[in-house]
Coordinates of C-alpha atoms in Angstrom, one line a residue:
Chain A
E1 CA 106.6 26.3 -42.4
V2 CA 107.1 30.1 -42.0
Q3 CA 110.7 30.6 -40.8
L4 CA 113.4 33.2 -40.4
V5 CA 117.0 32.1 -39.9
E6 CA 119.7 34.6 -39.0
S7 CA 123.4 34.1 -39.5
G8 CA 126.7 36.1 -39.5
G9 CA 127.1 36.9 -35.9
G10 CA 130.4 36.7 -34.2
L11 CA 133.2 38.6 -32.4
V12 CA 134.4 41.9 -33.8
Q13 CA 136.6 44.6 -32.5
P14 CA 135.4 48.1 -31.7
G15 CA 135.2 50.2 -34.8
G16 CA 134.8 47.1 -37.0
S17 CA 132.1 46.0 -39.3
L18 CA 129.8 43.0 -39.6
K19 CA 127.0 42.0 -41.9
L20 CA 124.1 39.8 -40.6
S21 CA 121.9 37.8 -42.9
C22 CA 118.3 36.6 -42.5
A23 CA 116.9 33.8 -44.7
A24 CA 113.2 33.7 -45.0
S25 CA 111.0 30.8 -46.1
G26 CA 107.4 29.7 -46.1
F27 CA 105.8 33.1 -46.9
T28 CA 105.7 35.8 -49.6
F29 CA 108.9 37.5 -48.6
S30 CA 108.7 40.2 -51.3
G31 CA 105.5 41.5 -49.9
S32 CA 106.6 41.9 -46.3
A33 CA 108.5 44.6 -44.4
M34 CA 111.4 43.2 -42.5
H35 CA 112.7 44.4 -39.2
W36 CA 115.8 43.9 -37.0
V37 CA 115.5 43.9 -33.2
R38 CA 118.3 43.5 -30.7
Q39 CA 118.6 42.5 -27.1
A40 CA 121.7 42.9 -24.9
S41 CA 122.2 40.2 -22.3
G42 CA 119.8 40.6 -19.5
K43 CA 118.2 43.7 -21.0
G44 CA 115.0 44.5 -22.9
L45 CA 114.2 44.5 -26.6
E46 CA 115.4 47.4 -28.8
W47 CA 114.1 48.0 -32.3
V48 CA 117.0 48.5 -34.7
G49 CA 115.3 49.3 -38.0
R50 CA 113.2 48.1 -40.9
I51 CA 113.0 47.9 -44.6
R52 CA 109.7 48.0 -46.4
S53 CA 108.7 46.2 -49.5
K54 CA 109.1 47.1 -53.2
V55 CA 105.7 48.7 -53.4
N56 CA 106.8 51.0 -50.6
N57 CA 110.1 51.7 -52.5
Y58 CA 112.2 49.7 -50.1
A59 CA 112.0 52.6 -47.6
T60 CA 114.1 52.2 -44.5
G61 CA 114.0 53.6 -41.0
Y62 CA 116.3 53.2 -38.0
A63 CA 116.5 53.9 -34.3
A64 CA 118.4 57.1 -33.6
S65 CA 121.4 55.4 -32.0
M66 CA 122.0 53.3 -35.1
Q67 CA 121.2 55.9 -37.8
G68 CA 124.2 56.4 -40.0
R69 CA 126.1 53.3 -38.8
F70 CA 123.6 50.5 -39.6
T71 CA 122.1 49.8 -43.0
I72 CA 119.3 47.3 -43.8
S73 CA 118.9 45.9 -47.2
R74 CA 117.1 43.0 -48.9
D75 CA 117.3 40.7 -51.9
D76 CA 113.8 39.6 -52.8
S77 CA 115.1 37.2 -55.5
K78 CA 116.9 35.3 -52.7
N79 CA 114.3 35.8 -49.9
M80 CA 117.1 37.5 -47.8
A81 CA 117.3 40.5 -45.6
Y82 CA 120.6 42.0 -44.3
L83 CA 121.9 44.2 -41.6
Q84 CA 125.2 45.9 -42.3
M85 CA 126.8 47.3 -39.1
N86 CA 129.7 49.7 -39.3
S87 CA 131.7 51.6 -36.6
L88 CA 130.6 49.0 -34.0
K89 CA 130.8 49.9 -30.4
T90 CA 130.9 47.7 -27.3
E91 CA 127.3 48.7 -26.5
D92 CA 126.2 47.1 -29.8
T93 CA 126.9 43.7 -28.2
A94 CA 123.6 41.8 -28.3
V95 CA 121.5 39.1 -29.8
Y96 CA 120.1 40.3 -33.1
Y97 CA 116.7 39.1 -34.3
C98 CA 115.2 39.3 -37.7
T99 CA 111.4 39.7 -37.7
R100 CA 108.6 40.0 -40.2
G101 CA 106.5 43.1 -40.2
A102 CA 103.5 44.4 -42.2
G103 CA 102.9 42.8 -45.5
C104 CA 100.7 42.2 -48.5
N105 CA 99.9 38.9 -50.2
G106 CA 98.0 39.5 -53.4
G107 CA 95.4 42.1 -52.6
S108 CA 95.3 41.4 -48.9
C109 CA 97.4 43.5 -46.6
H110 CA 98.0 43.2 -42.8
N111 CA 99.9 44.8 -40.1
Y112 CA 100.2 42.4 -37.1
G113 CA 103.3 43.9 -35.5
M114 CA 106.1 41.5 -35.7
D115 CA 104.6 38.1 -36.0
V116 CA 107.5 35.9 -37.1
W117 CA 110.9 35.9 -35.4
G118 CA 114.2 34.2 -36.1
Q119 CA 116.2 32.4 -33.3
G120 CA 118.7 35.3 -33.2
T121 CA 122.4 35.6 -33.9
T122 CA 124.9 36.9 -31.3
V123 CA 127.2 39.8 -32.0
T124 CA 130.0 40.5 -29.5
V125 CA 132.0 43.8 -29.9
S126 CA 135.1 43.5 -27.8
S127 CA 138.9 44.0 -28.1
Chain B
E1 CA 109.8 59.1 -30.4
I2 CA 107.0 57.4 -28.4
V3 CA 108.2 56.2 -25.0
L4 CA 106.4 53.2 -23.5
T5 CA 106.2 52.7 -19.8
Q6 CA 105.2 49.3 -18.4
S7 CA 104.0 48.6 -14.9
P8 CA 104.6 46.8 -12.7
G9 CA 108.2 45.9 -13.3
T10 CA 107.7 42.5 -11.7
L11 CA 104.4 40.7 -10.9
S12 CA 104.6 37.8 -8.5
L13 CA 101.5 35.6 -8.7
S14 CA 100.5 31.9 -8.3
P15 CA 99.2 29.6 -11.0
G16 CA 95.5 30.1 -11.6
E17 CA 95.6 33.8 -10.6
R18 CA 94.7 36.7 -12.9
A19 CA 97.5 38.9 -14.2
T20 CA 97.0 42.5 -15.3
L21 CA 99.9 44.3 -17.1
S22 CA 99.9 47.9 -18.0
C23 CA 101.6 49.8 -20.9
R24 CA 101.4 53.6 -21.1
A25 CA 102.6 55.6 -24.1
S26 CA 104.0 59.1 -24.0
Q27 CA 101.7 60.1 -26.9
S28 CA 98.8 58.5 -28.7
V29 CA 99.6 55.3 -30.6
S30 CA 98.6 55.6 -34.2
S31 CA 95.8 53.3 -35.2
N32 CA 96.2 51.6 -31.9
F33 CA 99.1 49.7 -33.4
L34 CA 100.1 48.3 -30.1
A35 CA 101.5 44.7 -29.7
W36 CA 102.3 42.5 -26.8
Y37 CA 105.1 39.9 -26.8
Q38 CA 106.0 37.1 -24.5
Q39 CA 109.6 36.1 -24.0
K40 CA 111.0 33.1 -22.1
P41 CA 114.7 32.7 -21.2
G42 CA 116.8 31.7 -24.2
Q43 CA 114.0 32.1 -26.6
A44 CA 112.9 34.7 -29.2
P45 CA 109.9 36.8 -28.3
R46 CA 106.5 35.5 -29.4
L47 CA 103.7 37.8 -30.6
L48 CA 100.6 37.5 -28.4
I49 CA 98.4 40.5 -29.2
Y50 CA 98.4 43.0 -32.1
G51 CA 96.2 46.0 -32.8
A52 CA 95.8 46.4 -29.1
S53 CA 93.2 43.6 -28.8
S54 CA 93.5 40.9 -31.5
R55 CA 95.1 37.6 -30.5
A56 CA 97.8 36.3 -32.7
T57 CA 97.4 32.9 -34.3
G58 CA 97.5 30.0 -31.8
I59 CA 97.4 32.2 -28.7
P60 CA 95.1 30.9 -26.0
D61 CA 92.0 32.9 -25.1
R62 CA 93.1 33.4 -21.6
F63 CA 95.3 36.2 -23.0
S64 CA 93.4 39.4 -23.8
G65 CA 94.4 42.9 -24.8
S66 CA 92.5 46.2 -24.4
G67 CA 93.0 49.9 -24.4
S68 CA 93.4 52.7 -26.9
G69 CA 95.2 56.0 -27.3
T70 CA 97.9 56.0 -24.6
D71 CA 96.7 53.3 -22.1
F72 CA 96.8 49.6 -22.8
T73 CA 96.4 46.5 -20.8
L74 CA 97.3 42.8 -21.2
A75 CA 95.3 40.4 -19.0
I76 CA 95.9 36.8 -18.4
S77 CA 92.8 35.4 -16.9
R78 CA 94.2 32.3 -15.2
L79 CA 98.0 31.9 -15.2
A80 CA 99.2 28.6 -16.5
P81 CA 102.7 27.3 -15.5
E82 CA 104.0 28.2 -19.0
D83 CA 102.9 31.8 -18.7
F84 CA 105.6 32.8 -16.3
A85 CA 107.8 35.0 -18.5
V86 CA 108.7 38.5 -19.5
Y87 CA 106.1 40.5 -21.4
Y88 CA 106.9 43.5 -23.6
C89 CA 104.5 46.0 -25.3
Q90 CA 105.5 47.7 -28.5
Q91 CA 104.0 50.4 -30.6
Y92 CA 104.4 49.9 -34.4
G93 CA 102.3 52.9 -35.5
S94 CA 105.1 55.3 -36.0
S95 CA 108.8 55.0 -36.5
P96 CA 110.9 54.4 -34.5
F97 CA 108.9 51.3 -33.3
T98 CA 109.6 51.4 -29.6
F99 CA 109.3 48.7 -27.0
G100 CA 108.5 49.1 -23.3
P101 CA 111.0 47.9 -20.7
G102 CA 109.0 44.8 -19.9
T103 CA 107.1 43.2 -17.1
K104 CA 108.4 40.0 -15.5
V105 CA 105.7 37.7 -14.3
D106 CA 107.2 35.2 -11.8
I107 CA 105.9 32.5 -9.5
K108 CA 105.0 33.7 -6.1

């Protein structure tokens, strides 16, 4: 079964840091780009950023409001993706989803948008 | 950054009716990399359509996507009870990969 499971959410004070994890299973993780998307309560979806695969030099990209504060990384040996969040603000309070993006399996590549989503982990930034 | 606008904000329809949702981009979407997602309360989004018009695995054929460039449409031919939800479009052709604000389809 193709699956993504996020963990690491919780309560953190403004200015603090938190690291989210995403455990992948059931697919060739090393060949896939991985994204993070967030959603504040009652609001829409907001793309956070992504990390590409090794063949694409693990290139990263971020939404402007998160650039410089958030860092996405991955460990292909563990089938894990991470979101390191620093200098957190109250407006970063949201459910954070890990999602699968474009990928290659052997010689076949695809770009289906974000076709697999985790269940989300909740981050609350409050004093 | 590509800004996506969705209309209408809310669509009130009865089961069995046809729904037509619009997504307009501020500039052309590269390679028509435009996706539609469905989200129900308390659940993660689910991919419905990718590449503007291709249905994702397991998506019923009552869902169809069309459009190119800057104008895209999601149609639901006959609304089933489980289709009442919020629908988001997203462009994934150029970073940052932006989402539209969503269209809520609720029961009339």
